[in-house]
Short mmCIF file of C-alpha atoms in Angstrom, two decimals:
data_model
loop_
_atom_site.label_atom_id
_atom_site.label_comp_id
_atom_site.label_asym_id
_atom_site.label_seq_id
_atom_site.Cartn_x
_atom_site.Cartn_y
_atom_site.Cartn_z
CA MET A 1 85.84 -32.37 -52.23
CA HIS A 2 86.09 -34.04 -55.61
CA PRO A 3 86.69 -32.73 -59.12
CA PRO A 4 83.69 -32.06 -61.39
CA LEU A 5 81.96 -35.34 -62.12
CA THR A 6 81.99 -35.17 -65.90
CA LEU A 7 81.87 -38.65 -67.37
CA HIS A 8 84.00 -37.93 -70.43
CA ARG A 9 86.90 -36.68 -68.30
CA HIS A 10 86.96 -39.77 -66.06
CA PRO A 11 86.44 -42.83 -68.28
CA MET A 12 87.77 -45.25 -65.64
CA CYS A 13 85.29 -44.07 -63.02
CA VAL A 14 82.06 -43.77 -65.03
CA GLU A 15 80.20 -46.53 -63.19
CA ILE A 16 81.08 -45.20 -59.74
CA ILE A 17 80.21 -41.62 -60.74
CA GLU A 18 76.78 -42.73 -61.94
CA LEU A 19 76.15 -44.68 -58.72
CA PHE A 20 77.30 -41.71 -56.62
CA GLN A 21 75.03 -39.28 -58.50
CA LYS A 22 72.10 -41.71 -58.17
CA CYS A 23 72.75 -41.99 -54.45
CA HIS A 24 72.60 -38.21 -54.13
CA GLN A 25 69.33 -38.13 -56.08
CA ASP A 26 67.79 -40.96 -54.06
CA HIS A 27 68.87 -39.54 -50.68
CA PRO A 28 68.71 -35.73 -50.88
CA ILE A 29 68.88 -35.34 -47.09
CA GLY A 30 70.72 -38.55 -46.23
CA LYS A 31 73.70 -37.51 -48.32
CA PHE A 32 74.50 -34.96 -45.61
CA PHE A 33 74.51 -37.69 -42.97
CA GLY A 34 76.82 -40.21 -44.63
CA GLU A 35 74.38 -42.14 -46.78
CA CYS A 36 76.72 -42.01 -49.81
CA THR A 37 80.07 -42.04 -47.98
CA ASP A 38 81.12 -45.51 -49.14
CA LEU A 39 80.61 -44.51 -52.77
CA LYS A 40 82.50 -41.28 -52.15
CA LEU A 41 85.46 -43.25 -50.83
CA LYS A 42 85.38 -45.56 -53.87
CA LEU A 43 85.19 -42.52 -56.13
CA ASP A 44 88.18 -40.88 -54.45
CA ARG A 45 90.16 -44.11 -54.78
CA CYS A 46 89.26 -44.37 -58.46
CA PHE A 47 90.29 -40.74 -59.10
CA ARG A 48 93.65 -41.38 -57.40
CA GLU A 49 94.28 -44.47 -59.55
CA GLU A 50 93.28 -42.60 -62.68
CA LYS A 51 95.59 -39.71 -61.82
CA ALA A 52 98.49 -42.08 -61.12
CA LEU A 53 98.08 -43.72 -64.52
CA ARG A 54 97.90 -40.33 -66.24
CA ARG A 55 100.98 -39.13 -64.36
CA LYS A 56 102.94 -42.24 -65.37
CA ALA A 57 101.91 -41.88 -69.03
CA ASN A 58 102.88 -38.20 -69.03
CA PHE A 59 106.24 -39.03 -67.47
CA GLU A 60 106.97 -41.66 -70.12
CA GLU A 61 105.96 -39.25 -72.86
CA SER A 62 108.22 -36.53 -71.46
CA LYS A 63 111.15 -38.97 -71.30
CA LYS A 64 110.69 -39.78 -74.99
CA PHE A 65 110.46 -36.09 -75.83
CA LYS A 66 113.65 -35.32 -73.89
CA GLU A 67 115.48 -38.13 -75.71
CA ARG A 68 114.34 -36.81 -79.09
CA LEU A 69 115.35 -33.27 -78.11
CA LYS A 70 118.77 -34.44 -76.94
CA ALA A 71 119.31 -36.32 -80.21
CA TYR A 72 118.20 -33.28 -82.20
CA ARG A 73 120.55 -30.96 -80.30
CA LYS A 74 123.44 -33.38 -80.79
CA GLU A 75 122.70 -33.56 -84.52
CA MET A 76 122.47 -29.77 -84.77
CA SER A 77 125.78 -29.30 -82.93
CA GLU A 78 127.47 -31.81 -85.24
CA ASN A 79 126.09 -30.03 -88.30
CA SER A 80 127.18 -26.60 -87.08
CA SER A 81 130.71 -27.82 -86.29
CA GLU A 82 131.11 -29.25 -89.81
CA GLU A 83 130.51 -25.85 -91.41
#
């Protein structure tokens, strides 16, 4: 099973999604017997790569946020101790 095949949500996989959808249109019965399996495997691989890149970007963003939060807390504790 794959996620919904909306092109705007998967910019890296647009070409494969279009080929996969065309395969399903061209082979309405054959799709049940493995006619589009190779495209499905490529699509799954593309989704995994896309997810890994998103996960890495989110991790980097969260690290930056944690650093800013830590600096802010340190600054606030220094300000409160001066009063």
